[in-house]
Coordinates of C-alpha atoms and ligand atoms in Angstrom, one line a residue:
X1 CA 37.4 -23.5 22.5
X2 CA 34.2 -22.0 21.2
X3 CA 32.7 -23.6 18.8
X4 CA 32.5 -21.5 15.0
X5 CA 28.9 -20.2 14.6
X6 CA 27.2 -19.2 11.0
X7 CA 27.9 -16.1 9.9
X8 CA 24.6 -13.5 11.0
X9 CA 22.4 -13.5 8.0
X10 CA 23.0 -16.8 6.6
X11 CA 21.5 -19.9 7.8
X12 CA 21.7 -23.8 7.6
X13 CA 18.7 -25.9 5.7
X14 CA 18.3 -29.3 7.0
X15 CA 16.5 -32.1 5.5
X16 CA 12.9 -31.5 6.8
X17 CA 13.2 -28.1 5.5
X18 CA 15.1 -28.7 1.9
X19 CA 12.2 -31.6 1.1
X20 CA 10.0 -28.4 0.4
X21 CA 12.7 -26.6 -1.3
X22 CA 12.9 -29.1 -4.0
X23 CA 9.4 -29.0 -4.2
X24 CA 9.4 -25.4 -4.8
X25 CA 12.3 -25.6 -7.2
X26 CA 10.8 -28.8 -8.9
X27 CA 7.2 -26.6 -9.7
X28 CA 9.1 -23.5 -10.6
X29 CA 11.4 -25.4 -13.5
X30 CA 8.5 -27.4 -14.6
X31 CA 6.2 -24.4 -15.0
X32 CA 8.8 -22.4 -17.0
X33 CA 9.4 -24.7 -19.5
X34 CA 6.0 -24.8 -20.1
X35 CA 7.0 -21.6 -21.0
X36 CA 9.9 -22.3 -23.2
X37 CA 12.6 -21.0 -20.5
X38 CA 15.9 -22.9 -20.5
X39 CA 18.3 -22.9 -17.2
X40 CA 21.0 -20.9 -17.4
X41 CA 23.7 -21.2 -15.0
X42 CA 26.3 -18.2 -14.1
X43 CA 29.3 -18.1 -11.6
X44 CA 28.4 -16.7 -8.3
X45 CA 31.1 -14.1 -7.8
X46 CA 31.9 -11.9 -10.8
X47 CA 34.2 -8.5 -11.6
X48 CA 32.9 -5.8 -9.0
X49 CA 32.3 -3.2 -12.0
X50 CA 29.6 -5.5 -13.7
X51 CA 27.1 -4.7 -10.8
X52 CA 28.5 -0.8 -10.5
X53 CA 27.8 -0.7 -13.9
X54 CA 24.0 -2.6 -14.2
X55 CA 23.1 -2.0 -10.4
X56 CA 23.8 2.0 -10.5
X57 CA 26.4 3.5 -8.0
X58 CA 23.5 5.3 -6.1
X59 CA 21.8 2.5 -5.0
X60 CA 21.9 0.8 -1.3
X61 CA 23.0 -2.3 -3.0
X62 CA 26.3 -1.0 -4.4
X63 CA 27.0 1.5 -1.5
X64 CA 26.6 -0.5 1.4
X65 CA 25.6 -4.1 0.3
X66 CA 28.0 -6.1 -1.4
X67 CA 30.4 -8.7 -0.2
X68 CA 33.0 -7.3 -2.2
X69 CA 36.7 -8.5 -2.0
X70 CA 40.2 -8.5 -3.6
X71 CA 41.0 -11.0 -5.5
X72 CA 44.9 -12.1 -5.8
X73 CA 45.9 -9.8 -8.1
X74 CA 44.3 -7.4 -6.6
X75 CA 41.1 -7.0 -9.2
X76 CA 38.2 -6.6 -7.1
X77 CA 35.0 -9.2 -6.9
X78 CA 32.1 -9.7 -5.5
X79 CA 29.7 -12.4 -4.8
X80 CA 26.5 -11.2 -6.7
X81 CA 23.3 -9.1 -5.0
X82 CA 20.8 -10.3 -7.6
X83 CA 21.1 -12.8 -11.4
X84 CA 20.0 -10.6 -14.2
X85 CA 23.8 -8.3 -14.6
X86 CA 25.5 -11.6 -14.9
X87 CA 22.8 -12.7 -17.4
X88 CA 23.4 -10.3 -19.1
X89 CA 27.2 -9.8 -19.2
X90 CA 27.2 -14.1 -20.2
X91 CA 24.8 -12.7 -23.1
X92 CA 26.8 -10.2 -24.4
X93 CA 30.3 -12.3 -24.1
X94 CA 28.7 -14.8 -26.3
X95 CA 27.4 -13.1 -28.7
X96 CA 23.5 -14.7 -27.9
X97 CA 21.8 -12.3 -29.9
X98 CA 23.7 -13.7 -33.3
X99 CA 22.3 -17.3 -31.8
X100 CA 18.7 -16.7 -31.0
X101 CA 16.6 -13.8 -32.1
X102 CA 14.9 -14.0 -28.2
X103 CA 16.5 -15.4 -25.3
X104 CA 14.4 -17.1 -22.5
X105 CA 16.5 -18.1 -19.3
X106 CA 15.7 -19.0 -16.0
X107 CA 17.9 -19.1 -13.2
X108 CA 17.9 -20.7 -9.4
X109 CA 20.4 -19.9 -7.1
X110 CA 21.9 -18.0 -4.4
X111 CA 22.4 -14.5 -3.9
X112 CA 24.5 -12.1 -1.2
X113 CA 23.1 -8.6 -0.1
X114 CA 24.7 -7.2 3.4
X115 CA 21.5 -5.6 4.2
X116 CA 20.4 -5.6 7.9
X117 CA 18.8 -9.0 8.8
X118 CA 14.9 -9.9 9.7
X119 CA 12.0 -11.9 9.0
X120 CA 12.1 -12.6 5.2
X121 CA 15.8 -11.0 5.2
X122 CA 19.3 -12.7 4.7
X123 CA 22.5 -12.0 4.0
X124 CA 22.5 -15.3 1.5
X125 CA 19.0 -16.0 -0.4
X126 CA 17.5 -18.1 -2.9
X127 CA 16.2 -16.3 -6.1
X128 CA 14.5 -18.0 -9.1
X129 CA 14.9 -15.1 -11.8
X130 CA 13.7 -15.2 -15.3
X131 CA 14.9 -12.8 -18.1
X132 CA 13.2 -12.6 -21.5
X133 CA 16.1 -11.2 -24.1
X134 CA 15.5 -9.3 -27.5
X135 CA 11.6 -8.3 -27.5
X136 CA 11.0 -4.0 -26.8
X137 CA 7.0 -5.3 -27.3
X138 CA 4.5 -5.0 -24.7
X139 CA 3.9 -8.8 -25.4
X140 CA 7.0 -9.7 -23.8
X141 CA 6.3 -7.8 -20.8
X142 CA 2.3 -9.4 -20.8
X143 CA 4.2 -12.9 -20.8
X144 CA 6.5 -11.8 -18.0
X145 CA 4.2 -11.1 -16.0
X146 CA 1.8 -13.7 -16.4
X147 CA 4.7 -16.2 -15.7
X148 CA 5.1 -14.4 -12.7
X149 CA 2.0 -14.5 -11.6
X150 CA 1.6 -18.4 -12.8
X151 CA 4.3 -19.5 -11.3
X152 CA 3.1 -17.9 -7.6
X153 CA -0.1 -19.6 -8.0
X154 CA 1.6 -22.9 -9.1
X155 CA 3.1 -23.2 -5.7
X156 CA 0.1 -22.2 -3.8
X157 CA 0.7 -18.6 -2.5
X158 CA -2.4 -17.3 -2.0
X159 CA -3.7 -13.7 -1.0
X160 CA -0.8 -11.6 -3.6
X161 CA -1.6 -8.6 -5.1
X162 CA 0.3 -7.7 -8.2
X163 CA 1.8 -3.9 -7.8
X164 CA 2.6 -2.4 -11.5
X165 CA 4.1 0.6 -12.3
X166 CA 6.0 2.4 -15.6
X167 CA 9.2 4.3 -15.1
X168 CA 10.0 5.7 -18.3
X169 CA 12.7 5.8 -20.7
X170 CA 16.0 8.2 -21.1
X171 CA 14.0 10.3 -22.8
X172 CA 10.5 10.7 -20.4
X173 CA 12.6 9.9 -17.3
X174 CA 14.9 12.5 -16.8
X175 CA 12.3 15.4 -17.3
X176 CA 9.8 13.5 -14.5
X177 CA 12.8 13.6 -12.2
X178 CA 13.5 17.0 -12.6
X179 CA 9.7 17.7 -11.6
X180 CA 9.8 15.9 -8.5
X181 CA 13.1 16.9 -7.8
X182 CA 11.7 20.6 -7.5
X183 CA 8.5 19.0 -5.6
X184 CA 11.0 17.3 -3.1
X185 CA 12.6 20.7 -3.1
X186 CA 10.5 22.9 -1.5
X187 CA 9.5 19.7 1.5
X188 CA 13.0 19.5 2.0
X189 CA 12.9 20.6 5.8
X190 CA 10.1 17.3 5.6
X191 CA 12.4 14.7 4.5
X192 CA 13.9 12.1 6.4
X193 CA 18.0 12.7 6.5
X194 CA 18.5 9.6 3.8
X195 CA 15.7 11.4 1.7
X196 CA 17.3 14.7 1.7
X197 CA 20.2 12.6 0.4
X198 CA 18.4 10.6 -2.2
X199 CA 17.1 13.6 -3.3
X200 CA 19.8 15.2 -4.9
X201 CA 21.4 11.8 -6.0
X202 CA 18.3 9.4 -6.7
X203 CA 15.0 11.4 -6.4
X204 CA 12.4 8.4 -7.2
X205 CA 13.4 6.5 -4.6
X206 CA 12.1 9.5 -1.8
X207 CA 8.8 7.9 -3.7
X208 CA 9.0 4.2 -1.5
X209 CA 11.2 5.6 1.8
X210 CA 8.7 4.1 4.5
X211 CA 9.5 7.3 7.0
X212 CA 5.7 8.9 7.6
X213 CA 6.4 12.0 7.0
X214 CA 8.2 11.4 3.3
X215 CA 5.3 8.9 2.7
X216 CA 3.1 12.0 3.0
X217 CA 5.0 13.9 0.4
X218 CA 5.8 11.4 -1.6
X219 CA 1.9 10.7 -1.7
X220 CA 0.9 14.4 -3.0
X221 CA 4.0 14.1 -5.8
X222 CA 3.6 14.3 -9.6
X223 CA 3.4 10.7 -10.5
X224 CA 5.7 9.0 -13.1
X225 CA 2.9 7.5 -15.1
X226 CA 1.2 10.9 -16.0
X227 CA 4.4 12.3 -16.7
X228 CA 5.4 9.4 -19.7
X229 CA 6.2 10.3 -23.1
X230 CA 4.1 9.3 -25.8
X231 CA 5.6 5.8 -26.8
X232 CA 5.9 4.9 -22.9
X233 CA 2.2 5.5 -22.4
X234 CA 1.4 3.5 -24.8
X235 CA 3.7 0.9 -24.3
X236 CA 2.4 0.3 -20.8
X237 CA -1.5 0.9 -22.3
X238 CA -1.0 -2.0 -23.9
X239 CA 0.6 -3.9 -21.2
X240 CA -2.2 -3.4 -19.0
X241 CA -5.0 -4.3 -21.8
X242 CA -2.6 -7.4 -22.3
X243 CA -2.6 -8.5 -18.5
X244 CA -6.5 -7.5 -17.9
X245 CA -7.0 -10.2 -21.1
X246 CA -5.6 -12.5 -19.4
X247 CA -7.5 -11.8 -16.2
X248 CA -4.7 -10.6 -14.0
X249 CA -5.8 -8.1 -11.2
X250 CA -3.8 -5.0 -10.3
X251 CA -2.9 -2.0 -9.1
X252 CA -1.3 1.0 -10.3
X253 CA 1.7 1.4 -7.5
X254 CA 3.3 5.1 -8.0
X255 CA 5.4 4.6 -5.2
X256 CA 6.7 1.0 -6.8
X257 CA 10.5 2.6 -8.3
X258 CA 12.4 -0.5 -7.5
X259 CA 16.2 -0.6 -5.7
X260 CA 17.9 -1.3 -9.0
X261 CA 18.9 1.6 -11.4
X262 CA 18.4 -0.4 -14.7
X263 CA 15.1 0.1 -15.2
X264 CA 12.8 1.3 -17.6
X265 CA 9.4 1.3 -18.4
X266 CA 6.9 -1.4 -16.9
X267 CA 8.1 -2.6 -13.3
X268 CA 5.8 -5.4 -11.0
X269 CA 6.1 -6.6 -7.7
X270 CA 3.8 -9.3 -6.0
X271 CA 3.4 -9.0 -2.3
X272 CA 1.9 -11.2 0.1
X273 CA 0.5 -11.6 3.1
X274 CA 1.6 -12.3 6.5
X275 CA 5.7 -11.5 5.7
X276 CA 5.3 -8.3 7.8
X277 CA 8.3 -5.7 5.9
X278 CA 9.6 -7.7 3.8
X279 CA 6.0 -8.7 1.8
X280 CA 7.9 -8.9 -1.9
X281 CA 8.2 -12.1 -2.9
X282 CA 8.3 -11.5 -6.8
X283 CA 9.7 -8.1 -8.4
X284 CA 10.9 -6.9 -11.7
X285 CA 10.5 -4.8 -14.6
X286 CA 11.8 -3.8 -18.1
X287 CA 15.3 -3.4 -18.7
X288 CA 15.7 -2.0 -22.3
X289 CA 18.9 0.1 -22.1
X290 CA 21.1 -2.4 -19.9
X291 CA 22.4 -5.0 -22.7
X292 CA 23.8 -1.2 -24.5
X293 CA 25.5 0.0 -21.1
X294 CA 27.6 -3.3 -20.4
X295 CA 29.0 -3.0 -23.8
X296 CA 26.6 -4.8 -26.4
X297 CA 24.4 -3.9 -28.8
X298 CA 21.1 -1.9 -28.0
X299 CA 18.8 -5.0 -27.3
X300 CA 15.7 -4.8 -25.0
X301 CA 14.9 -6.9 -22.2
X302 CA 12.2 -7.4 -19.5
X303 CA 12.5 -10.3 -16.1
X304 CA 12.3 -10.4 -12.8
X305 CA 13.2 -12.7 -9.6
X306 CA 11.3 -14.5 -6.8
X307 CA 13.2 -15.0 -3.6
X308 CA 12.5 -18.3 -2.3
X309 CA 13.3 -17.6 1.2
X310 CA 10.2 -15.4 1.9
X311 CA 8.0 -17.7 -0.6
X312 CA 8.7 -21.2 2.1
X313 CA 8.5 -18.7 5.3
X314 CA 5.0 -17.9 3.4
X315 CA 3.7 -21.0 3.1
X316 CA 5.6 -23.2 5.4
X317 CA 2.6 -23.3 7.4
X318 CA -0.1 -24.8 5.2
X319 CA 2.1 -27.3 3.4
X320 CA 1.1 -30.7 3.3
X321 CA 3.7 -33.7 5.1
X322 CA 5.0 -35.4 2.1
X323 CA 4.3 -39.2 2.1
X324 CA 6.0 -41.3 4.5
X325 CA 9.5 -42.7 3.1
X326 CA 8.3 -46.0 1.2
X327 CA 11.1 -48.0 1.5
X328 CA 13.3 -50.8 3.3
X329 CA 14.8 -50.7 6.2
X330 CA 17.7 -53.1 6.1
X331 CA 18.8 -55.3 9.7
X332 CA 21.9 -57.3 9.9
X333 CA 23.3 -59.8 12.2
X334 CA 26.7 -61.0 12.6
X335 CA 29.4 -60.5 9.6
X336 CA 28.0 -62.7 7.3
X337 CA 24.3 -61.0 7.9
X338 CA 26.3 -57.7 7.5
X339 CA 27.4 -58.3 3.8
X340 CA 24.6 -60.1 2.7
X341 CA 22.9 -57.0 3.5
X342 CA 25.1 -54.5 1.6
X343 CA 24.7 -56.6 -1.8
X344 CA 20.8 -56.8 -1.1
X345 CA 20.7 -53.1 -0.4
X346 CA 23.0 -52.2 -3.7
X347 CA 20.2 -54.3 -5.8
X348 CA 17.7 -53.0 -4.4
X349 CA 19.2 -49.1 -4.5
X350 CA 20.0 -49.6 -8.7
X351 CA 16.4 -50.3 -9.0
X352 CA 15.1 -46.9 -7.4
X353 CA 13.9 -48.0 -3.8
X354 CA 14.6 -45.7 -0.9
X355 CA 16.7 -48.2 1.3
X356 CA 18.1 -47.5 4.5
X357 CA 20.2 -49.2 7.3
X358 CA 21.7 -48.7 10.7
X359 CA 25.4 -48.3 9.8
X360 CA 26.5 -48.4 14.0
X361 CA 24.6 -52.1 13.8
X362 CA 24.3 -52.5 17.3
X363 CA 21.6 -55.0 18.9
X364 CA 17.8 -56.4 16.5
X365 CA 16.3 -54.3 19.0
X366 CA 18.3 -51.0 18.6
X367 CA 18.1 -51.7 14.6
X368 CA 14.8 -52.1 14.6
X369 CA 13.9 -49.1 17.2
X370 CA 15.7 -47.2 14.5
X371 CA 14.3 -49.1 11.3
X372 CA 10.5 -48.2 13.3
X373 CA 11.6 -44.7 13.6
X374 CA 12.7 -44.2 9.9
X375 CA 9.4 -44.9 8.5
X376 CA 10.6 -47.4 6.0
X377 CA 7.5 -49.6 4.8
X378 CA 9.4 -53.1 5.1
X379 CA 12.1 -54.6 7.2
X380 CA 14.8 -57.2 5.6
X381 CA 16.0 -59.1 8.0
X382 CA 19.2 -60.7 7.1
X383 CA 20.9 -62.8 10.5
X384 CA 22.2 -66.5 11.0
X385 CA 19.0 -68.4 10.4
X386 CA 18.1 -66.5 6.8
X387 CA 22.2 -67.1 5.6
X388 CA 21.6 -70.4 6.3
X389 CA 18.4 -71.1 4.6
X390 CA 19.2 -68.5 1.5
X391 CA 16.3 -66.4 3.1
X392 CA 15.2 -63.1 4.0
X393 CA 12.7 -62.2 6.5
X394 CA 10.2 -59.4 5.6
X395 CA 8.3 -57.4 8.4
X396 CA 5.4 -55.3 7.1
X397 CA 5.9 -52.2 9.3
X398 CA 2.1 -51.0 8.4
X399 CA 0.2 -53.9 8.7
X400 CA -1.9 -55.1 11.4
X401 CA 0.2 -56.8 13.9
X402 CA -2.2 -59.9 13.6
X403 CA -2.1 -60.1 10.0
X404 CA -0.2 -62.9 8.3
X405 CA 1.1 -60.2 6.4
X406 CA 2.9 -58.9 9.4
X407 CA 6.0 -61.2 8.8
X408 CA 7.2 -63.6 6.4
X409 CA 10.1 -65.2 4.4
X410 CA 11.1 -65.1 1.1
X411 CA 13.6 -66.9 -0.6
X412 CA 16.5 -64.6 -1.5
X413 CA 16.4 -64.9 -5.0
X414 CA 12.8 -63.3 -5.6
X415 CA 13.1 -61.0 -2.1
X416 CA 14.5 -57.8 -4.6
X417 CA 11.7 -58.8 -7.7
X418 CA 9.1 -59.4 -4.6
X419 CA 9.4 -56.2 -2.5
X420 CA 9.4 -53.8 -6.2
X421 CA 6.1 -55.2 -6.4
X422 CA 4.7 -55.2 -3.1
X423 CA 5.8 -51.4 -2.9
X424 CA 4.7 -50.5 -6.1
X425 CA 1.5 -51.6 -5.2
X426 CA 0.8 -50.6 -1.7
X427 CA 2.9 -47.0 -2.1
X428 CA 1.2 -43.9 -1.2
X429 CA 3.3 -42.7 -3.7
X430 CA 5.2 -39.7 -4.9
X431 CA 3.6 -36.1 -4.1
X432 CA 1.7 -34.7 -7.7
X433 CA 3.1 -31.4 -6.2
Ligands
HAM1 P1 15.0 -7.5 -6.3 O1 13.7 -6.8 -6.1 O2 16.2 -6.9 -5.7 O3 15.2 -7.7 -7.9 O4 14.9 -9.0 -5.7 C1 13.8 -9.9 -6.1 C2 13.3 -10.7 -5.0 O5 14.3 -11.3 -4.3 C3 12.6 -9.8 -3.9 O6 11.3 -9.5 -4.3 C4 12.6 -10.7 -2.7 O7 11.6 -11.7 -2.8 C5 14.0 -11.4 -2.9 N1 15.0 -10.8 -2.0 C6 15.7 -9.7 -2.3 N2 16.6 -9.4 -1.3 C7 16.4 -10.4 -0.3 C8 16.9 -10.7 0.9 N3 17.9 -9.9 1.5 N4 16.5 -11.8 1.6 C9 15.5 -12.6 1.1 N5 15.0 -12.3 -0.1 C10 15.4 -11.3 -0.8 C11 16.2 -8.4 -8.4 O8 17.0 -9.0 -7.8 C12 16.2 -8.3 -9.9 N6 17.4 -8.9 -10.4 C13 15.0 -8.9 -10.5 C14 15.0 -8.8 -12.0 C15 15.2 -9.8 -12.9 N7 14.7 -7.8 -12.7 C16 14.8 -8.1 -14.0 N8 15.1 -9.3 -14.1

């Protein structure tokens, strides 16, 4: 029979992999609580409708992305593209805003897109996503983005550039679409066959198609930001006089309209090097009229999400080895040697040290091939002689081999109190990040 394989898209994380997604996930929670972001945890599937209705029909996600299926009695649901609608719906079913006058979450956790798989691109991927609920004031935006940019540089991604761009409100918005529209208009014959389709649906995104020849005419377009309304200039005036305070480079992106419908005013995006196509790693914007449309009162809000995938693939390559395992390696002999060693290892376990052992037992020499191989600091050696004499025999794995310190015995009753110290002292000790 064949053997089941992964489904295309998704992929398995083993342990020398998931040490540097803790690490990651570690630095990012620290960082925003610096901030004054609390964790907030949703369900991973949800009602279909909640992403029709936040997402927008028009986009790629909703039309040809989503895991979607029916449930039992026959409601559809879906596992979610992205955190903020579910944010967002959990906000409004609880009433937040009669809670806190501002909401600051952060969230960590999967998400599901069917798109088309490559480098930096999955079927099932990690976002950390931040939302900052209740503030319309270019402040919150400012902070936004400077946790954005903080936390990037927290984890060491170096060469980013910050892409920033405004999109307007329901009032600004609709007239800058008609304008291009009428642009795209007369380059139809130009357009790529998903452009000519865009167009009539969802004009702005003709503005980041990748095709050459749409680039060219999106290029020589009207652009959104000198087509703003008065209060949506000046909102994003001050966003930029905000960010430049704070010594945050930028550029003005007119092409940045992001794949989500919600929307308005300021968006960002950092890209990075070396991730070829898929060169986001952090993207977001304002969202002011999406609390209104899912049914709760007219609250603004501004976030965005880092996908964690294309962060590691990033810097994978100039992360440092994490110190060697510190702990004990635990070798048995004989029944007696055998559950000596499990009470020694539960001691030693309750008082934090790493401790390992070779469940198959097998031969000293096979336990200790393996104890060598786990890079375990010490060796307790628990066999006929040490029952006997209430003993324990300690092997340095790191010292010299000529060094007294190589080998020795200690008396069972201090061997849990003696190795605490002895590793406490001679630990390389936890990563600092
Ligand atoms: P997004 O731009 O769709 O925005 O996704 C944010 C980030 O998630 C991307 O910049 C990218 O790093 C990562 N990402 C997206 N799709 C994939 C994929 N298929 N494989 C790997 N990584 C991926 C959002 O999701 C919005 N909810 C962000 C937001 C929060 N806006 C306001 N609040």
């Amino acid at each position: 029979m064949d053997p089941v394989k992964v489904i295309r898209g998704m992929r398995d994380i083993y342990p020398d992999q998931t040490k540097w997604w803790h690490r990651l996930e570690r630095q990012l929670a620290e960082l925003l609580k610096c901030y004054g972001y609390g964790e907030i945890r949703t369900p991973i599937l949800e009602h279909t409708e909640l992403f029709k209705r936040s997402i927008g029909e028009e986009t790629d996600i909703i039309e040809k992305e989503m895991y979607s299926f029916d449930d039992r009695d026959g409601s559809s649901l879906s596992l979610r593209p992205e955190g903020t609608a579910a944010v967002i719906r959990s906000y409004i079913e609880n009433s937040q805003w009669q809670k806190e006058p501002l909401s600051r979450y952060y969230y960590l956790g999967q998400m599901f897109r069917h798109e088309r798989p490559q480098k930096g691109r999955y079927r099932q991927f990690s976002q950390v996503g931040v939302e900052l609920i209740g503030a319309a004031q270019p402040a919150a935006d400012v902070e936004l983005i400077d946790v954005m940019v903080q936390s990037m540089q927290a984890i060491g991604l170096s060469k980013t550039s910050l892409e920033l761009n405004s999109l307007g409100c329901a009032e600004c918005r609709p007239v800058y679409r008609q304008k291009l529209k009428d642009t795209l208009e007369a380059q139809r014959q130009n357009l790529c066959d998903d452009c000519k389709r865009r167009m009539v649906k969802n004009p702005l995104r003709v503005l980041d198609c990748k095709v050459e020849s749409c680039r060219a005419i999106a290029g020589k377009a009207p652009k959104i930001i000198e087509n703003l309304c008065s209060d949506c200039s000046q909102h994003f005036t001050h966003v930029r006089k905000g960010i430049e305070t704070l010594g945050i480079a930028y550029n003005i992106n007119h092409r940045m309209v992001r794949g989500l419908d919600y929307y308005t005013r300021t968006t960002f995006e950092v890209l990075a090097e070396g991730l070829g196509a898929q060169n986001a790693v952090a993207a977001g914007g304002r969202y002011d009229d999406l609390v209104k449309s899912l049914g709760g009162p007219e609250i603004p809000a501004v976030g965005f999400a880092a996908g964690l995938d294309r962060i590691l693939l990033n810097l994978i390559s100039s992360l440092a080895e994490p110190a060697q395992a510190d702990g004990v390696f635990v070798v048995t002999r004989g029944e007696e040697g055998w559950l000596a060693g499990l009470k020694l290892m539960q001691e030693l376990r309750k008082i934090g040290i790493v401790v390992q052992s070779d469940v198959r037992s097998g031969s000293l020499k096979a336990q200790m091939k393996r104890a060598d191989k786990s890079g375990s600091r010490f060796v307790a050696l628990l066999g006929e002689d040490e029952i006997r004499q209430e003993s324990v025999t300690i092997k340095d794995m790191r010292a010299a081999a000529d060094s007294t310190e190589k080998q020795f015995s200690l008396a069972k009753k201090d061997v849990v109190q003696e190795l605490l110290v002895r590793l406490n002292h001679q630990s390389t000790g936890e990563l600092s990040h």
